[in-house]
Coordinates of C-alpha atoms in Angstrom, one line a residue:
P1 CA 118.6 102.1 110.6
Q2 CA 120.2 99.2 112.6
V3 CA 123.8 100.3 111.8
A4 CA 122.8 103.9 112.6
R5 CA 121.6 102.8 116.0
W6 CA 125.1 101.3 116.8
F7 CA 126.8 104.6 116.0
Q8 CA 124.1 106.5 117.9
G9 CA 124.8 104.4 121.0
E10 CA 128.5 105.1 120.7
F11 CA 127.9 108.8 120.3
N12 CA 125.5 108.9 123.2
Q13 CA 128.1 107.5 125.6
M14 CA 130.5 110.2 124.7
W15 CA 127.9 113.0 124.7
G16 CA 126.3 112.0 128.0
D17 CA 123.8 114.6 129.1
G18 CA 125.6 117.3 127.0
P19 CA 127.9 120.2 127.9
G20 CA 127.2 121.8 131.2
G21 CA 125.3 118.8 132.6
N22 CA 126.2 116.2 135.1
G23 CA 129.5 115.3 133.6
D24 CA 128.5 111.8 132.7
S25 CA 130.1 111.9 129.2
R26 CA 132.3 108.8 128.8
F27 CA 135.4 108.5 126.6
G28 CA 138.2 105.9 126.3
K29 CA 138.4 103.3 129.0
Q30 CA 135.4 104.8 130.8
K31 CA 133.0 103.5 128.2
D32 CA 131.2 100.2 128.5
F33 CA 132.7 97.3 126.6
R34 CA 131.1 96.9 123.2
P35 CA 131.5 93.6 121.4
P36 CA 131.5 93.7 117.6
Y37 CA 128.1 94.3 116.1
T38 CA 127.3 92.3 112.9
T39 CA 124.4 92.3 110.5
T40 CA 123.7 91.3 106.9
L41 CA 122.4 93.8 104.5
G42 CA 121.3 92.0 101.3
K43 CA 124.4 90.1 100.3
T44 CA 126.7 92.3 102.4
K45 CA 128.0 91.2 105.8
L46 CA 128.9 94.2 107.9
T47 CA 130.7 94.3 111.2
V48 CA 131.2 97.4 113.4
H49 CA 133.5 97.3 116.4
F50 CA 134.2 100.3 118.6
S51 CA 137.3 100.8 120.7
P52 CA 138.8 101.0 123.2
A53 CA 138.4 97.8 125.1
P54 CA 138.8 97.9 129.0
P55 CA 142.1 96.5 130.3
A56 CA 140.4 93.4 131.6
I57 CA 139.2 92.4 128.2
A58 CA 141.3 89.7 126.4
P59 CA 143.1 90.8 123.3
A60 CA 141.1 88.4 121.2
A61 CA 137.9 90.2 122.2
S62 CA 139.3 93.6 121.3
T63 CA 139.2 95.4 117.9
L64 CA 142.7 93.9 117.2
G65 CA 141.1 90.5 117.7
T66 CA 138.5 91.4 115.1
I67 CA 141.2 92.5 112.6
A68 CA 143.2 89.3 113.3
T69 CA 140.1 87.1 112.8
T70 CA 139.3 88.8 109.5
L71 CA 142.9 88.5 108.3
N72 CA 142.8 84.8 109.0
K73 CA 140.2 84.5 106.2
T74 CA 142.8 85.5 103.6
H75 CA 143.8 82.9 101.1
R76 CA 144.9 84.7 97.9
R77 CA 146.0 88.3 98.6
A78 CA 146.0 91.0 101.2
D79 CA 146.6 94.6 100.2
L80 CA 147.3 97.0 103.0
A81 CA 147.2 100.8 103.0
L82 CA 148.0 102.0 106.5
F83 CA 149.1 105.0 108.4
V84 CA 150.7 103.1 111.3
F85 CA 151.2 99.4 111.6
S86 CA 152.8 98.4 114.9
E87 CA 150.8 95.4 116.3
Q88 CA 152.7 92.1 116.2
R89 CA 149.7 89.7 116.3
L90 CA 148.4 91.2 113.1
T91 CA 151.7 90.6 111.4
N92 CA 151.6 87.0 112.6
A93 CA 148.1 86.7 111.1
L94 CA 149.4 88.0 107.8
L95 CA 152.3 85.6 108.0
G96 CA 149.8 82.7 108.4
A97 CA 148.1 84.0 105.2
Q98 CA 151.4 84.1 103.4
Q99 CA 152.1 80.5 104.5
R100 CA 148.7 79.5 103.0
G101 CA 149.9 80.9 99.7
A102 CA 148.6 84.5 99.8
Q103 CA 150.4 87.4 98.3
I104 CA 150.9 90.3 100.8
R105 CA 151.4 93.8 99.6
A106 CA 151.7 96.8 102.0
L107 CA 152.0 100.5 101.8
I108 CA 152.7 102.4 105.1
D109 CA 153.1 106.1 105.6
A110 CA 156.7 107.1 105.0
S111 CA 157.0 108.7 108.5
F112 CA 156.2 105.3 110.2
A113 CA 157.2 102.6 107.7
F114 CA 160.8 102.0 108.9
R115 CA 160.6 102.9 112.6
P116 CA 161.8 100.2 115.0
Y117 CA 158.3 99.3 116.0
S118 CA 157.0 99.1 112.4
E119 CA 155.6 95.7 111.5
G120 CA 156.6 96.5 107.9
L121 CA 160.1 95.6 109.0
D122 CA 159.0 92.1 109.9
M123 CA 157.4 91.6 106.5
V124 CA 160.6 92.5 104.7
G125 CA 162.7 90.3 107.0
L126 CA 164.5 93.1 108.9
T127 CA 165.1 93.8 112.6
R128 CA 165.8 97.3 113.9
P129 CA 166.8 98.0 117.5
N130 CA 165.3 101.1 119.1
E131 CA 167.4 103.9 120.7
K132 CA 167.9 101.8 123.8
C133 CA 169.1 98.8 121.7
K134 CA 166.0 96.9 122.5
I135 CA 164.1 94.7 120.0
E136 CA 160.3 94.7 120.0
L137 CA 158.9 91.9 122.1
G138 CA 157.8 89.0 119.9
N139 CA 159.6 90.3 116.9
Q140 CA 159.4 87.8 114.0
P141 CA 161.1 88.8 110.7
W142 CA 159.7 86.8 107.8
S143 CA 161.9 84.2 106.2
K144 CA 160.2 85.0 102.9
P145 CA 160.2 88.8 102.8
I146 CA 157.6 90.5 100.6
A147 CA 158.7 92.4 97.6
D148 CA 155.8 94.8 97.4
F149 CA 156.4 97.0 100.4
G150 CA 157.0 100.7 100.7
F151 CA 155.3 104.0 100.8
P152 CA 153.3 106.0 98.2
S153 CA 154.7 109.0 96.4
L154 CA 152.7 111.9 97.8
P155 CA 152.9 115.7 97.6
E156 CA 155.2 117.2 100.3
G157 CA 153.4 117.5 103.6
D158 CA 150.7 114.9 102.7
L159 CA 150.2 111.7 104.7
L160 CA 149.0 108.2 103.8
H161 CA 146.3 108.4 106.4
H162 CA 144.3 105.3 105.2
K163 CA 143.6 102.4 107.6
F164 CA 142.4 99.8 105.2
A165 CA 143.0 96.4 103.9
V166 CA 141.5 94.5 101.0
L167 CA 141.4 90.7 101.3
D168 CA 140.9 88.4 98.4
T169 CA 139.2 91.3 96.5
K170 CA 136.0 90.7 98.5
I171 CA 136.6 91.8 102.2
V172 CA 137.5 95.3 103.4
I173 CA 138.8 96.3 106.8
T174 CA 138.5 100.0 107.3
G175 CA 137.5 102.8 109.7
S176 CA 139.5 105.3 111.8
H177 CA 141.4 102.5 113.6
N178 CA 145.2 102.3 113.2
W179 CA 146.7 98.9 113.5
S180 CA 148.2 99.6 116.9
V181 CA 147.7 98.8 120.6
A182 CA 146.9 102.5 121.3
A183 CA 143.9 102.4 118.8
A184 CA 142.5 99.3 120.5
R185 CA 143.2 100.1 124.2
S186 CA 143.3 103.9 124.5
N187 CA 141.6 105.7 121.6
D188 CA 138.0 106.2 120.7
E189 CA 138.0 104.5 117.2
T190 CA 135.7 102.8 114.8
L191 CA 136.6 99.6 113.0
I192 CA 134.4 98.4 110.1
V193 CA 134.6 95.1 108.2
I194 CA 132.7 94.9 104.9
E195 CA 132.3 91.6 103.1
N196 CA 131.2 92.7 99.6
S197 CA 133.2 92.3 96.4
A198 CA 131.7 95.4 94.7
I199 CA 132.7 97.7 97.6
A200 CA 136.1 95.9 97.8
Q201 CA 136.7 96.9 94.2
H202 CA 136.5 100.6 95.1
F203 CA 139.1 100.2 97.8
Q204 CA 141.2 98.0 95.4
R205 CA 141.3 100.8 92.9
E206 CA 142.6 103.2 95.5
F207 CA 145.3 100.7 96.5
D208 CA 146.3 100.1 92.9
R209 CA 146.5 103.9 92.3
L210 CA 148.8 104.3 95.3
I211 CA 151.1 101.4 94.6
S212 CA 151.4 102.3 90.9
T213 CA 153.8 105.2 91.8
A214 CA 154.9 104.0 95.2
K215 CA 158.5 103.7 96.3
L216 CA 159.0 100.0 97.0
G217 CA 161.8 98.3 98.8
I218 CA 164.1 99.4 101.6
P219 CA 165.8 102.8 100.9
K220 CA 169.6 102.7 101.1
N221 CA 169.7 105.3 103.9
V222 CA 167.4 103.1 106.0
T223 CA 169.6 100.0 105.5
Q224 CA 172.7 102.1 106.4
K225 CA 171.0 103.4 109.6
I226 CA 169.9 99.9 110.7
N227 CA 173.4 98.6 110.2
Q228 CA 174.9 101.5 112.1
Q229 CA 172.5 101.0 114.9
K230 CA 173.2 97.3 115.1
K231 CA 177.0 98.0 115.1
A232 CA 176.6 100.6 117.9
C233 CA 174.4 98.3 119.9
G234 CA 176.9 95.5 119.5
K235 CA 179.7 97.7 120.9
L236 CA 177.5 98.7 123.9
Q237 CA 176.8 95.1 124.6
Q238 CA 180.5 94.2 124.5
Q239 CA 181.3 97.1 126.9
S240 CA 178.6 96.0 129.3
N241 CA 180.0 92.5 129.3

């Protein structure tokens, strides 16, 4: 009942007085700031955090801050299955976990995995300029690239639409929330953190299923495109000088 009340409150803000009423339905940045809600159910610690956060709210207090704080608890392994991963501070949190000795494995949807803003590129030690030859602000390619990175083998037209991570086989980050600034600052999303090893095992099985047939590593055509972009950007820089 307590968790249901949190979701009911979020729904009520968006519903307002209903269609045809006074127009007081609030979405996106119009909604009140909601800090993360946390409760303990038996041996399970559950955190629910709704987005977006108003512009005045510091990043650490946003849903991205909740993800980063949770990632900082990782000591042995983090397995990620994500549709989009484009937020630098979360990559930096994972880098800290790697430096503590944790193994990082990541699957990202094939349509996003190798875009210039994909944080997957950082994890495999690559930098890719965008169409304007700009590098993402704060870009930090890892000096020890991860080996288990790629995208799952899915039927044509299907997407890896998951937004979850399993940490040390006992913590799950999930919900509708992509690991992006848009999800935290613009979209109406739900982020859920579950600290329960039994539930984590269910998510772990799904990750293991996906990675068992995944295409890991950097495809040759991606490497070629990155090299071509860097070469073209280098020529543009020489011409501008």
